[in-house]
Structures are given as structure tokens and as C-alpha cells.
PDB file of C-alpha atoms in Angstrom:
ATOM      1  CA  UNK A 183     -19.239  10.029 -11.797  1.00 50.00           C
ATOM      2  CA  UNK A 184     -15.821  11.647 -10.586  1.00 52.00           C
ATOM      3  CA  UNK A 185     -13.138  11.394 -13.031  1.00 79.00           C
ATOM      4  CA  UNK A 186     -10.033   9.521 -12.259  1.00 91.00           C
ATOM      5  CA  UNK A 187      -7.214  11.890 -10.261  1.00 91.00           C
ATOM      6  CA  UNK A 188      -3.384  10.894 -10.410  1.00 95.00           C
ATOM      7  CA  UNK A 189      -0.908  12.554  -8.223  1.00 96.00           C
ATOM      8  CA  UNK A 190       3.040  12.026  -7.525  1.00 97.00           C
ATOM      9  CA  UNK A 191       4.628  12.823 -11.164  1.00 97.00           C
ATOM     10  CA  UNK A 192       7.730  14.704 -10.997  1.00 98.00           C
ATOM     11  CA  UNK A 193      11.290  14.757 -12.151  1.00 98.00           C
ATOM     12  CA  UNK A 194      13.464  12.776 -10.561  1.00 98.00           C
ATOM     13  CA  UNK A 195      17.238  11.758 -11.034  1.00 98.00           C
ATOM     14  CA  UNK A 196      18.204   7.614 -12.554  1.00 98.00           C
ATOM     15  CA  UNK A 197      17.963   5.342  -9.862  1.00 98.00           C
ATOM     16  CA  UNK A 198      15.652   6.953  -7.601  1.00 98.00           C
ATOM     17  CA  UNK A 199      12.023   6.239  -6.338  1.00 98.00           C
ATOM     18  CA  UNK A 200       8.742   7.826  -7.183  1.00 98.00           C
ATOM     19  CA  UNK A 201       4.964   6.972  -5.903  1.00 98.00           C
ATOM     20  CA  UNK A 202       2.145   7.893  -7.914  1.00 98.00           C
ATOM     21  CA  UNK A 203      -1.385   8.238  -6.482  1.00 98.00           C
ATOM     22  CA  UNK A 204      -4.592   7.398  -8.068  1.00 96.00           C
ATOM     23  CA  UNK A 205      -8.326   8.224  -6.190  1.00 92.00           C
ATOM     24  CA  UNK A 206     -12.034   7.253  -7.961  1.00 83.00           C
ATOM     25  CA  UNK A 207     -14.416   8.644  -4.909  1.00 71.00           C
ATOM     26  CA  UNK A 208     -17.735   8.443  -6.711  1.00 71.00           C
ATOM     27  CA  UNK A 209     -17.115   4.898  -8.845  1.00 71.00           C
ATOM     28  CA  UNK A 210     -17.817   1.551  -7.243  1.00 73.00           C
ATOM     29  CA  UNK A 211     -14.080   1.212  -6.726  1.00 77.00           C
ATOM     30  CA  UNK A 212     -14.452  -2.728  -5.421  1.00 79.00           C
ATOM     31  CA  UNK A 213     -16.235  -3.955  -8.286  1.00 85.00           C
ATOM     32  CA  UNK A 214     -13.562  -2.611 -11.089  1.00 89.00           C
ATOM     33  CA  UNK A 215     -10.249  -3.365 -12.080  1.00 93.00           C
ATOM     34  CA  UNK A 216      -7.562  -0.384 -11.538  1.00 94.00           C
ATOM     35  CA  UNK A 217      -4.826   0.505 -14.147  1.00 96.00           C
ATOM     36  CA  UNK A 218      -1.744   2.228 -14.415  1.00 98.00           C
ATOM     37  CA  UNK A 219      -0.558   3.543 -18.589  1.00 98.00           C
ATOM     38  CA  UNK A 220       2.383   5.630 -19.633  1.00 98.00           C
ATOM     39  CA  UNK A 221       2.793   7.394 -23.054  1.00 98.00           C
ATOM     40  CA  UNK A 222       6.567   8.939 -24.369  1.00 97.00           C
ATOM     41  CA  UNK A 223       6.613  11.219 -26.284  1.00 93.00           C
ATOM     42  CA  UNK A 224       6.340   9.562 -30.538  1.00 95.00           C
ATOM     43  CA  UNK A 225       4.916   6.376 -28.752  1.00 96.00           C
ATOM     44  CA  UNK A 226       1.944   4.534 -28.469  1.00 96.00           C
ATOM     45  CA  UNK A 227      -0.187   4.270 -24.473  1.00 97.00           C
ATOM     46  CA  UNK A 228       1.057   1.335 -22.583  1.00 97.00           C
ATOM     47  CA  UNK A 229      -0.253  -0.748 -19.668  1.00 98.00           C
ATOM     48  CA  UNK A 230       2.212  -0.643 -17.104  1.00 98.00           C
ATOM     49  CA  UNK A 231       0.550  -2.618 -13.718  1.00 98.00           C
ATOM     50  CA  UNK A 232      -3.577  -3.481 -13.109  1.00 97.00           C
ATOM     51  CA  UNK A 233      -4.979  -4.614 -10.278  1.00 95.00           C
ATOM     52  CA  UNK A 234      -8.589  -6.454  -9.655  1.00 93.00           C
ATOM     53  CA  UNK A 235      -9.685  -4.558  -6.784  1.00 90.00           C
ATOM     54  CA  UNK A 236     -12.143  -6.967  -5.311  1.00 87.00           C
ATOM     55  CA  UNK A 237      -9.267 -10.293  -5.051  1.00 88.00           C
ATOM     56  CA  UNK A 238      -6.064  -8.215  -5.212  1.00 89.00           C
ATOM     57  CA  UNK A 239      -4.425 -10.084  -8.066  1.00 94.00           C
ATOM     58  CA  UNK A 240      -1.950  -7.718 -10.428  1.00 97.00           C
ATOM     59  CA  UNK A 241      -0.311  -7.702 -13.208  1.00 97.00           C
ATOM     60  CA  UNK A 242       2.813  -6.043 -14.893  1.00 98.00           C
ATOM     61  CA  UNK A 243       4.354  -5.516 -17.737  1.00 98.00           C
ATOM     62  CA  UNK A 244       8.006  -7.266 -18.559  1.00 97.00           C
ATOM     63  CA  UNK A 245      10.064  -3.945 -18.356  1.00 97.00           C
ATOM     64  CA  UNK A 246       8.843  -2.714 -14.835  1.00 98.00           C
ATOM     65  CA  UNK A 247       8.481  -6.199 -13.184  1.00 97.00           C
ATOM     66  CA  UNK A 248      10.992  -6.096 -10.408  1.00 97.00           C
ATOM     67  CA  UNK A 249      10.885  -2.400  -9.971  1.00 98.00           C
ATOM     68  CA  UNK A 250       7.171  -0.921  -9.841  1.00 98.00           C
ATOM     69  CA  UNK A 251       5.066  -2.253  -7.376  1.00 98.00           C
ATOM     70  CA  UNK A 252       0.656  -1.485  -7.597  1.00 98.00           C
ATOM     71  CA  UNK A 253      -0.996  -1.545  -4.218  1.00 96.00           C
ATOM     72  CA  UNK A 254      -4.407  -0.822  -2.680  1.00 93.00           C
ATOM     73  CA  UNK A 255      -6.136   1.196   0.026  1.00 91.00           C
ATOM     74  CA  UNK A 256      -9.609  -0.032   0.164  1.00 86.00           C
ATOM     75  CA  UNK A 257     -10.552   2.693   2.653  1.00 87.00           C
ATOM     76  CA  UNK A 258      -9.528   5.607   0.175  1.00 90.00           C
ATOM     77  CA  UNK A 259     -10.750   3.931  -2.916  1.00 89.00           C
ATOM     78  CA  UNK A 260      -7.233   4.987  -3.989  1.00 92.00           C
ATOM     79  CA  UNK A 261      -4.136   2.540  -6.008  1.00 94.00           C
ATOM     80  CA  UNK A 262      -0.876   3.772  -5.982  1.00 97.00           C
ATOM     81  CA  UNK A 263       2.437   2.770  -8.270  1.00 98.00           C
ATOM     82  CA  UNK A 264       5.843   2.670  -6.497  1.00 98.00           C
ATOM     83  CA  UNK A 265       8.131   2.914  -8.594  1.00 98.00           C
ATOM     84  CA  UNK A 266      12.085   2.195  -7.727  1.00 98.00           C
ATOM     85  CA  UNK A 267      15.054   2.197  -9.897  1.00 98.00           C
ATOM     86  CA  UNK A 268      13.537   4.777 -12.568  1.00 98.00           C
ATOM     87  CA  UNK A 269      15.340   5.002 -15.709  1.00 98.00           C
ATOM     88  CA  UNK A 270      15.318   7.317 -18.621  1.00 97.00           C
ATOM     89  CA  UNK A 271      13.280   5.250 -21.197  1.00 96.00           C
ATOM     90  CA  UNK A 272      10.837   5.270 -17.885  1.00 98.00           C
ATOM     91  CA  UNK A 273       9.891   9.103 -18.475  1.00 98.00           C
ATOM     92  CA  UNK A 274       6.318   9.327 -19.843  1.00 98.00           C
ATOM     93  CA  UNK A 275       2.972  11.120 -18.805  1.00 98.00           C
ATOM     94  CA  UNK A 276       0.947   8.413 -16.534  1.00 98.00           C
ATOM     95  CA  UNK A 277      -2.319   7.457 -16.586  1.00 97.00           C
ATOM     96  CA  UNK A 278      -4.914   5.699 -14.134  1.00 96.00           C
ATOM     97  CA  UNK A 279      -7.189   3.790 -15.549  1.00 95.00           C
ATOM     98  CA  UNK A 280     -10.402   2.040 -14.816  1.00 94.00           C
ATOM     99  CA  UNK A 281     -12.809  -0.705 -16.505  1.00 93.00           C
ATOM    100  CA  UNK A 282     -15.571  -2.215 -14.691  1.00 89.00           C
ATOM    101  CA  UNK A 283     -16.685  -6.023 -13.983  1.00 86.00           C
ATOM    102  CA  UNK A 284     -18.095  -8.126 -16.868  1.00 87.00           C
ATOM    103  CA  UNK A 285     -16.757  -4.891 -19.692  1.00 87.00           C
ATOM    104  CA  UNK A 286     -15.137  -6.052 -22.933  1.00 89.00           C
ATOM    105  CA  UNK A 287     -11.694  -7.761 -22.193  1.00 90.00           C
ATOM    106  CA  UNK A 288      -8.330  -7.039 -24.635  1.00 95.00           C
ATOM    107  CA  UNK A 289      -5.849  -8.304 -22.184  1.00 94.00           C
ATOM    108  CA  UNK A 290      -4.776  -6.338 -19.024  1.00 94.00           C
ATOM    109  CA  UNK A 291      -2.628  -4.151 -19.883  1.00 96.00           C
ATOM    110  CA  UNK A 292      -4.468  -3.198 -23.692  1.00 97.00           C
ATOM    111  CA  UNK A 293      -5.768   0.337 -22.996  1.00 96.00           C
ATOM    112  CA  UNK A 294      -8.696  -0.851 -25.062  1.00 96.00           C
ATOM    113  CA  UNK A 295      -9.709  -2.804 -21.954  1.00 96.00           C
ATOM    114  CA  UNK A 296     -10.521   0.658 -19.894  1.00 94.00           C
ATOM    115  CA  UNK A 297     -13.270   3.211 -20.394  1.00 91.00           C
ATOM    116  CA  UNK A 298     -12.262   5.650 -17.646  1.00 92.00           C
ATOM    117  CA  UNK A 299      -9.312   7.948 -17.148  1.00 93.00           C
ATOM    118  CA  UNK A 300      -7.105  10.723 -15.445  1.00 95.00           C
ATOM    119  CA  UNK A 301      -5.938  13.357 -17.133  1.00 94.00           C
ATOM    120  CA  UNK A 302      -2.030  11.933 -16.297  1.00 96.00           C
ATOM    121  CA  UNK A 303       0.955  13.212 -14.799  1.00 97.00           C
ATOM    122  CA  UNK A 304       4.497  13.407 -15.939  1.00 98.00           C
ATOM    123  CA  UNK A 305       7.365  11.502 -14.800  1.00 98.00           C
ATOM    124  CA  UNK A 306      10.538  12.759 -15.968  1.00 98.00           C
ATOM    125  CA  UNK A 307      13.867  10.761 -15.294  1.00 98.00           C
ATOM    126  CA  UNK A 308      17.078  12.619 -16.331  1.00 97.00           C
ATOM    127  CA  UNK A 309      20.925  10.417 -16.437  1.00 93.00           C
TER     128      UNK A 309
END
């Protein structure tokens, strides 16, 4: 199968908006739950958003609720992650993620949950 491709990263100044991009062509895209991960630099990965494609539901974690949004185009097999009000503690290289129905379960936002993945892309937020 394809790997996972992110687009979107850039540098961008406090305050302002950003939307990453996320496209699995080849994988069976409505039978998997979709992920979103950043890692700073001396830090562990962390699950930012998921999304079950096939009912829509997400998730987020505390610090970006209110800010990052994860949506859906079914027709481009694609998730995006708009992200508004960036701060400095926000830069970090971002991942998509993937894990398919019925695979082992740590919680949706544990990057143990996910067995696919992009190769990232860097947001960088300056003051």
C-alpha cells in the first residue's frame, strides 16, 4: 500500500492559521481511523485530533481543543487539520496517522494505537 502523505507545514507568525493535508489513495480509507501526531524537538510523539472515518466522530487533545479543527473529504480519501491561533509551544514536525478497524486499541490519541505513517511536516510558529 501507499504510504501516508502530509502537506501544509510551514512557518507561520503567533496567532495565525495553518491547514495541513493528509491523502492514503491505496488504503481502505473508510474502514480506518485517521490521526494527526506532533513531536518538539526533546519530546515524546503526541496525538493531537483522530477521526473514525466511517461515522465521523473525533477526538482532540486538551491543548488544541478550541483551536484545531480535523475534517474529512470522503471523495479524496484525504483528512485535513485546521489549525487557528498557533502558538509557539505549537511548533513540532506533524504526523498522519492511520490504524485500521478491529487493530489493538491504546486510547486515541496513544501513537501505539497506529501502524501507518507519513513521513511529517514541520510547523514552525515564531512570537
Amino acid at each position: 500500500q501507499a504510504q501516508l502523505v502530509e502537506s501544509g507545514g510551514g512557518s507561520v507568525q503567533a496567532g495565525g492559521p495553518l491547514r495541513l493535508s493528509c491523502t492514503a489513495p491505496e488504503y481502505p480509507y473508510d474502514n480506518m481511523y485517521m490521526a494527526w501526531f506532533r513531536q518538539a524537538p526533546g519530546k515524546e510523539r503526541e496525538g493531537v485530533a483522530v477521526m473514525n472515518i466511517g461515522i465521523g466522530t473525533s477526538t482532540y487533545a486538551d491543548s488544541v481543543k478550541g483551536r484545531f479543527t480535523i475534517s474529512q473529504d470522503y471523495a479524496k480519501k484525504s483528512v485535513y487539520l485546521q489549525m487557528n491561533s498557533l502558538k509557539p509551544e505549537d511548533t513540532a514536525m506533524y504526523y498522519c496517522a492511520a490504524a485500521q478497524y478491529g487493530s489493538r486499541s491504546f486510547g486515541p490519541l496513544s501513537k501505539r494505537s497506529y501502524s501507518y505513517w507519513g513521513q511529517g511536516t514541520q510547523v514552525t510558529v515564531s512570537s
